[in-house]
Amino acid sequence: MLPEAPALIAGNGRAALLTPDGEFLWLPAGEVTAHLDAPPLLVHAPATARRLGLPGFPGAFDLLELFAFCRPAQPCAPTPRGLAMALGFDAPRDAEAAAALLPEMATALLRHLAAGRGAPLNRDAASLAARLREAVDWPWAASVLAALGDESAIASPNGLKVWRRLPEWEDTAPPMPAASFGVEPSEARQRLAEILGEDAEQRPQQADYASAAAAAFAPRTAPGSPQMVLAEAGTGTGKTLGYIAPASLWAERNGAPVWISTYTRNLQRQIDQELARLFPDPEERRQKVVLRKGRENYLCLLNLEEATGGGHPGQIMALALAARWALATRDGDLMGGDFPGWLAELFGHHAIAPLADRRGECIHSACPHYKQCFVEHSIRRARGASIVVANHALVMVQAAFGGGEDGRPLRLVFDEGHHLFDAADSAFSAALTGAETAELRRWLLGAEGGRSRARGLRRRLEEVVGGKPDLLAPMEAALHAARSLPTAGWHARLAEPAAAENPAEAFLHQVRHQVLARSAEADAGYDSECDLHPVTETLPEAAAALERAMARLETPLKTLRTRLEALVESEGEEMETGTRIRIEAVCRSLDRRALAPLGAWIGMLRHVQGPAPEAGQRPTFIDWLSLERREGRDIDAGMHRHHLDPTVPFATVVAAPAHGLLVTSATLRDAAEGEDVEAAWHAAEARTGALHLPLPALRAAMPSPFDYAAHTRAFVVTDVRQGDAGQIAGAMRALFLASGGGALGLFTAIRRLRETHARIAPSLEEAGIPLYAQHVDAMDNATLVDVFRAEEDACLLGTDAMRDGVDVPGRSLRLLVFDRVPWPRPSILHRERRTHLSEGRPKDYDDAVARHRLRQAFGRLIRRADDKGVFVVLDPRTPSRLLAGLPSGVVPQRLPLRAVAEAVRDFLAE
């Protein structure tokens, strides 16, 4: 079954090659192609080519393709070591061992497939492999067909038509009203003990935490006055099970789900794993626990059908593997669930991204696959679940629209609560930009030529509107008015005065003009921004014209929504359930995708025409203009509006309607040097919206049980000159070599990251330390972290924004290095907030942001009691006050690079 192919392992600029005859060769990158007599056996062809600086390997036997076909929906880090671990092999110790292991792993995958020939998953596998052989001459086709025992299989599209074999959801009676029984602290402790079991390690902090969290599940005493708990739990406390204990009790007693919201995908996966201890039976867990995300995260079966019928042979390989996954997936989540993110790297994001409904085009009950829809399955399961795990963005956006498809949760747990401010800032902001307005045009008008499959409003409503003039007239009026929004190719015309019939493009042109006139950065060809006021002479006139155009669009859309709602009300009893559901869904999407942004944009345009605010006046909103550029070219322009304090709408829209909420994190409070406890709690209440609620929040803090003084070290390097790319790269190299790998380098600028990678990758490779990098390797962030976790001695370079996604216990992360202090980026938005939200201490506001980022990054080092780690900042100017946020007992030392490298080597060797 196995092909006769050389096995190829890529280093940085060189490769290990094992020939079919058993000869092992180390080759410079430039000689690899000459030594390949046949397409190679490898893992992750694009990444292999990128690391060797080669154009590619046509016809290569990529084990990731075979893995995705044979073991769909199973986790695997896309490297030889990661693949070995996924298949139960010992991790290869070096490149030679990895090359020798590739044929063995291919054999194991094919044997696994052969053993499951009769499984329902593989019913159409042979015809699908034959289709791939016929369409793209898939290198693995012959081996797969042999494993399936059907080498003469006839090619068929049946393997792509997975919707025919997926289960249908069934409607149930509406959920009953929730009761209001509370959870006592002692009951939360008892439930926690039951979850942990008799033999579990005793952690008093965890039981104390569960007791405190129970207060968030007490009955509400007045409308708009939720029971709110702020709970800081140091790393290692066990806060996840600590809040699952009272949450699960409340859900059981009151017949309604508790929604647990996170900021990152990693924590969602961790919570899901922890819930296996509460519900060890997989089937029970599937009924009791649901992961909910926005509709744009799930596989759309209609999009899959249209893509498979589109006749694009270059995409059939990706579609076939996506179809295999769809038969095995737990919930259809394409973004961070059990879908292998590296498939998009193998075949291009253009092959995978369109499979989700990322543009709000769902036709709901008119879809032929409505009953199999993954989103509809998850919505219905969530109604009867005990625990719903979601993300901050979904919870806030749905709350803004009255609860959306899921209704309003009564009890909320916000884990990673230190991100609430930023999440609310994103959810409750508005951007009147070329990209946003062009997207609204596309949503309304659909595909206007080209090969796009975009479905416009007319197509989504054709069955509902047909024969009803009172619906057809406002729809046609809205579609006509939508032509005032930017047309195709608008970004190439930003510098040109727009025609009068396109007021949106005329406004964008005037925005660009004001930014160029006011911003120094614009002269250098970079992204730039400027204050809205004082406006140029021509901007208000352009804003007035666009406001009139948007009003002409908003009016018929409001009429259409009102008449659709009236139709449901008047004909609801005789109307088919599917039609009613579809109309209700269209009304929700009109609100979210069109009327909400139009209302915000019209208000912003009126502000452009109004008087300028007085200097120093505290604003409700912060407005500014921006020009986005890439490599000196204009990409977008527009006006932005953010709340000065986004916790105000969070408190009003999300928190106040709930009956109780728990906001928790390891870093809720700032740990400024000399700051008193009350001031730290007050700042935490300000950042979480607690100050804007009628009842005071209950406060609780549990220290970490970890011995940071014994298990960590912290250093500031004193002799690295900032701004010198060579010195920064040299310092990173010295420290990564000292730790033997397992290092994460964080940068505040992409350019410095790339320069450092280019300088240090070859020497680290010679030392046997693989180096991966965000913005360099052909992998997305989640895949890079998976690789970093699997490759114990690898190093990873990323931007500071990547730190929250890195949850890597054990030796895989033992050194963390910042290239410089992660100060907040100077911007108009930050300038206004530090002025008006700092209580007269703008410098302290900057310090708090930087101190929090350093503290969060430090927390990545120690995830278990036996972890060890070293924290280094390469900026000699680092103020001591910023390091006050590090855990108690950690005393940062300021030393030259050589001394720090020696200390890193000695400490990690202990």
Short mmCIF file of N, CA, C and O in Angstrom, two decimals, residues 72-75 121 166-167 265 267-276 279 281-293 298-299 322-334 336-340 372-379 381-382 385 387-390:
data_model
loop_
_atom_site.label_atom_id
_atom_site.label_comp_id
_atom_site.label_asym_id
_atom_site.label_seq_id
_atom_site.Cartn_x
_atom_site.Cartn_y
_atom_site.Cartn_z
N PRO A 72 -10.50 11.89 10.32
CA PRO A 72 -11.09 13.24 10.32
C PRO A 72 -11.55 13.65 11.71
O PRO A 72 -11.96 12.82 12.52
N ALA A 73 -11.46 14.97 11.96
CA ALA A 73 -11.93 15.58 13.22
C ALA A 73 -11.13 15.13 14.42
O ALA A 73 -11.60 15.22 15.55
N GLN A 74 -9.90 14.64 14.20
CA GLN A 74 -9.03 14.29 15.32
C GLN A 74 -7.87 15.27 15.39
O GLN A 74 -7.37 15.72 14.35
N PRO A 75 -7.42 15.63 16.58
CA PRO A 75 -6.39 16.67 16.71
C PRO A 75 -5.02 16.17 16.30
O PRO A 75 -4.66 15.01 16.51
N LEU A 121 -18.67 5.95 8.54
CA LEU A 121 -17.86 7.06 8.08
C LEU A 121 -17.24 6.79 6.71
O LEU A 121 -17.06 7.70 5.89
N LEU A 166 -26.16 13.34 7.30
CA LEU A 166 -26.08 13.99 8.61
C LEU A 166 -27.44 13.91 9.32
O LEU A 166 -28.48 13.92 8.67
N PRO A 167 -27.44 13.83 10.64
CA PRO A 167 -28.72 13.74 11.36
C PRO A 167 -29.50 15.04 11.27
O PRO A 167 -28.93 16.13 11.12
N ARG A 265 -10.07 31.04 22.27
CA ARG A 265 -10.50 29.69 21.92
C ARG A 265 -9.85 28.65 22.83
O ARG A 265 -10.45 27.63 23.16
N LEU A 267 -9.19 28.73 25.98
CA LEU A 267 -9.92 28.53 27.23
C LEU A 267 -11.25 27.82 26.98
O LEU A 267 -11.70 27.03 27.82
N GLN A 268 -11.87 28.07 25.84
CA GLN A 268 -13.09 27.34 25.52
C GLN A 268 -12.82 25.84 25.49
O GLN A 268 -13.59 25.04 26.04
N ARG A 269 -11.72 25.46 24.85
CA ARG A 269 -11.36 24.04 24.79
C ARG A 269 -11.07 23.50 26.19
O ARG A 269 -11.44 22.38 26.53
N GLN A 270 -10.38 24.32 27.01
CA GLN A 270 -10.04 23.87 28.36
C GLN A 270 -11.30 23.65 29.20
O GLN A 270 -11.41 22.65 29.92
N ILE A 271 -12.26 24.56 29.10
CA ILE A 271 -13.50 24.42 29.86
C ILE A 271 -14.25 23.18 29.40
O ILE A 271 -14.80 22.41 30.21
N ASP A 272 -14.27 22.96 28.10
CA ASP A 272 -14.93 21.78 27.56
C ASP A 272 -14.30 20.50 28.13
O ASP A 272 -15.00 19.54 28.49
N GLN A 273 -12.98 20.48 28.24
CA GLN A 273 -12.29 19.32 28.79
C GLN A 273 -12.61 19.15 30.28
O GLN A 273 -12.82 18.03 30.76
N GLU A 274 -12.65 20.27 31.01
CA GLU A 274 -12.95 20.19 32.44
C GLU A 274 -14.38 19.68 32.68
O GLU A 274 -14.65 18.97 33.66
N LEU A 275 -15.30 20.03 31.77
CA LEU A 275 -16.68 19.59 31.94
C LEU A 275 -16.83 18.08 31.78
O LEU A 275 -17.84 17.51 32.18
N ALA A 276 -15.82 17.43 31.20
CA ALA A 276 -15.84 15.97 31.11
C ALA A 276 -15.79 15.35 32.50
O ALA A 276 -16.22 14.20 32.69
N PHE A 279 -19.47 15.57 33.53
CA PHE A 279 -20.29 14.68 32.70
C PHE A 279 -19.35 13.72 31.98
O PHE A 279 -19.03 13.91 30.80
N ASP A 281 -19.79 10.75 30.81
CA ASP A 281 -20.37 10.02 29.69
C ASP A 281 -20.48 10.96 28.48
O ASP A 281 -21.13 12.01 28.57
N PRO A 282 -19.86 10.61 27.35
CA PRO A 282 -19.85 11.52 26.19
C PRO A 282 -21.23 11.90 25.71
O PRO A 282 -21.47 13.06 25.32
N GLU A 283 -22.17 10.97 25.72
CA GLU A 283 -23.51 11.28 25.22
C GLU A 283 -24.23 12.25 26.15
O GLU A 283 -24.90 13.19 25.71
N GLU A 284 -24.07 12.03 27.46
CA GLU A 284 -24.67 12.96 28.41
C GLU A 284 -24.03 14.34 28.28
O GLU A 284 -24.73 15.36 28.33
N ARG A 285 -22.71 14.35 28.09
CA ARG A 285 -22.02 15.64 27.94
C ARG A 285 -22.52 16.37 26.69
O ARG A 285 -22.67 17.59 26.70
N ARG A 286 -22.76 15.64 25.63
CA ARG A 286 -23.27 16.28 24.41
C ARG A 286 -24.62 16.93 24.65
O ARG A 286 -24.94 17.97 24.09
N GLN A 287 -25.44 16.32 25.51
CA GLN A 287 -26.75 16.88 25.81
C GLN A 287 -26.67 18.05 26.78
O GLN A 287 -27.41 19.02 26.66
N LYS A 288 -25.73 17.97 27.72
CA LYS A 288 -25.67 18.96 28.79
C LYS A 288 -24.76 20.15 28.50
O LYS A 288 -24.92 21.21 29.10
N VAL A 289 -23.80 19.96 27.59
CA VAL A 289 -22.80 21.01 27.33
C VAL A 289 -22.82 21.35 25.84
O VAL A 289 -22.74 20.46 24.99
N VAL A 290 -22.91 22.63 25.55
CA VAL A 290 -22.91 23.09 24.16
C VAL A 290 -21.92 24.24 24.02
O VAL A 290 -21.90 25.15 24.84
N LEU A 291 -21.09 24.15 22.98
CA LEU A 291 -20.21 25.26 22.63
C LEU A 291 -20.92 26.10 21.57
O LEU A 291 -21.29 25.58 20.51
N ARG A 292 -21.16 27.36 21.87
CA ARG A 292 -21.87 28.24 20.94
C ARG A 292 -20.93 29.34 20.44
O ARG A 292 -20.20 29.95 21.21
N LYS A 293 -20.98 29.53 19.14
CA LYS A 293 -20.23 30.62 18.51
C LYS A 293 -21.14 31.31 17.52
O LYS A 293 -22.26 30.87 17.26
N TYR A 298 -19.36 28.34 11.64
CA TYR A 298 -19.77 26.97 11.35
C TYR A 298 -19.76 26.68 9.85
O TYR A 298 -19.96 27.58 9.02
N LEU A 299 -19.59 25.42 9.52
CA LEU A 299 -19.71 24.97 8.14
C LEU A 299 -21.13 25.19 7.66
O LEU A 299 -22.09 24.75 8.29
N ALA A 322 -12.77 18.45 3.74
CA ALA A 322 -13.78 19.12 4.57
C ALA A 322 -15.03 18.26 4.68
O ALA A 322 -15.67 18.19 5.74
N ALA A 323 -15.38 17.58 3.60
CA ALA A 323 -16.55 16.69 3.63
C ALA A 323 -16.31 15.50 4.56
O ALA A 323 -17.21 15.09 5.31
N ARG A 324 -15.10 14.94 4.50
CA ARG A 324 -14.77 13.84 5.43
C ARG A 324 -14.91 14.32 6.88
O ARG A 324 -15.45 13.62 7.73
N TRP A 325 -14.41 15.52 7.14
CA TRP A 325 -14.51 16.09 8.49
C TRP A 325 -15.96 16.29 8.90
O TRP A 325 -16.34 16.03 10.05
N ALA A 326 -16.80 16.76 7.97
CA ALA A 326 -18.19 17.06 8.30
C ALA A 326 -18.93 15.83 8.79
O ALA A 326 -19.87 15.94 9.59
N LEU A 327 -18.55 14.64 8.33
CA LEU A 327 -19.19 13.42 8.79
C LEU A 327 -18.78 13.03 10.20
O LEU A 327 -19.49 12.28 10.87
N ALA A 328 -17.63 13.52 10.64
CA ALA A 328 -17.08 13.09 11.94
C ALA A 328 -17.11 14.17 13.00
O ALA A 328 -16.92 13.89 14.18
N THR A 329 -17.34 15.43 12.61
CA THR A 329 -17.23 16.54 13.56
C THR A 329 -18.26 16.47 14.67
O THR A 329 -19.37 15.96 14.48
N ARG A 330 -17.88 17.02 15.78
CA ARG A 330 -18.78 17.08 16.93
C ARG A 330 -19.89 18.11 16.71
O ARG A 330 -21.04 17.87 17.03
N ASP A 331 -19.52 19.30 16.17
CA ASP A 331 -20.52 20.37 16.08
C ASP A 331 -20.40 21.25 14.84
O ASP A 331 -21.10 22.25 14.73
N GLY A 332 -19.51 20.90 13.90
CA GLY A 332 -19.42 21.68 12.67
C GLY A 332 -18.68 22.99 12.77
O GLY A 332 -18.74 23.82 11.86
N ASP A 333 -17.93 23.18 13.86
CA ASP A 333 -17.20 24.44 14.08
C ASP A 333 -15.92 24.44 13.25
O ASP A 333 -15.00 23.66 13.51
N LEU A 334 -15.86 25.34 12.28
CA LEU A 334 -14.68 25.44 11.41
C LEU A 334 -13.55 26.24 12.05
O LEU A 334 -12.41 26.16 11.61
N GLY A 336 -11.64 26.76 15.24
CA GLY A 336 -11.21 26.48 16.60
C GLY A 336 -11.86 25.27 17.22
O GLY A 336 -11.56 24.94 18.37
N GLY A 337 -12.74 24.57 16.51
CA GLY A 337 -13.31 23.35 17.05
C GLY A 337 -12.42 22.17 16.70
O GLY A 337 -11.20 22.22 16.86
N ASP A 338 -13.02 21.10 16.16
CA ASP A 338 -12.21 19.94 15.79
C ASP A 338 -11.80 19.96 14.31
O ASP A 338 -11.27 18.99 13.79
N PHE A 339 -12.04 21.09 13.64
CA PHE A 339 -11.58 21.23 12.26
C PHE A 339 -10.09 21.51 12.26
O PHE A 339 -9.62 22.40 12.97
N PRO A 340 -9.31 20.76 11.46
CA PRO A 340 -7.86 21.04 11.42
C PRO A 340 -7.56 22.35 10.70
O PRO A 340 -7.72 22.45 9.48
N GLN A 372 -30.45 19.76 8.62
CA GLN A 372 -29.15 19.20 8.99
C GLN A 372 -28.17 20.27 9.47
O GLN A 372 -27.05 19.96 9.87
N CYS A 373 -28.58 21.53 9.43
CA CYS A 373 -27.68 22.67 9.68
C CYS A 373 -26.99 22.57 11.05
O CYS A 373 -27.64 22.37 12.09
N PHE A 374 -25.68 22.72 11.06
CA PHE A 374 -24.92 22.65 12.31
C PHE A 374 -25.31 23.78 13.26
O PHE A 374 -25.37 23.59 14.48
N VAL A 375 -25.55 24.97 12.73
CA VAL A 375 -25.91 26.10 13.58
C VAL A 375 -27.26 25.84 14.25
O VAL A 375 -27.41 26.05 15.47
N GLU A 376 -28.23 25.39 13.48
CA GLU A 376 -29.55 25.14 14.04
C GLU A 376 -29.48 24.01 15.09
O GLU A 376 -30.18 24.05 16.11
N HIS A 377 -28.67 23.00 14.82
CA HIS A 377 -28.45 21.95 15.83
C HIS A 377 -27.96 22.58 17.13
O HIS A 377 -28.47 22.27 18.23
N SER A 378 -26.95 23.46 17.04
CA SER A 378 -26.35 24.00 18.26
C SER A 378 -27.31 24.93 18.99
O SER A 378 -27.36 24.95 20.22
N ILE A 379 -28.11 25.70 18.25
CA ILE A 379 -29.08 26.60 18.90
C ILE A 379 -30.10 25.78 19.69
O ILE A 379 -30.42 26.11 20.84
N ARG A 381 -29.81 22.64 20.79
CA ARG A 381 -29.18 21.94 21.91
C ARG A 381 -28.93 22.89 23.07
O ARG A 381 -29.04 22.51 24.25
N ALA A 382 -28.57 24.15 22.75
CA ALA A 382 -28.26 25.12 23.81
C ALA A 382 -29.50 25.39 24.68
O ALA A 382 -29.37 25.66 25.88
N ALA A 385 -29.59 22.71 27.31
CA ALA A 385 -28.33 22.37 27.96
C ALA A 385 -28.28 22.92 29.38
O ALA A 385 -29.07 23.77 29.78
N ILE A 387 -24.96 23.82 30.56
CA ILE A 387 -23.85 24.75 30.42
C ILE A 387 -23.67 25.08 28.95
O ILE A 387 -23.56 24.19 28.11
N VAL A 388 -23.64 26.36 28.62
CA VAL A 388 -23.34 26.83 27.27
C VAL A 388 -22.02 27.59 27.33
O VAL A 388 -21.89 28.56 28.09
N VAL A 389 -21.04 27.14 26.57
CA VAL A 389 -19.74 27.80 26.54
C VAL A 389 -19.68 28.65 25.27
O VAL A 389 -19.82 28.14 24.16
N ALA A 390 -19.49 29.96 25.44
CA ALA A 390 -19.52 30.89 24.32
C ALA A 390 -18.31 31.81 24.42
O ALA A 390 -17.38 31.59 25.20
#
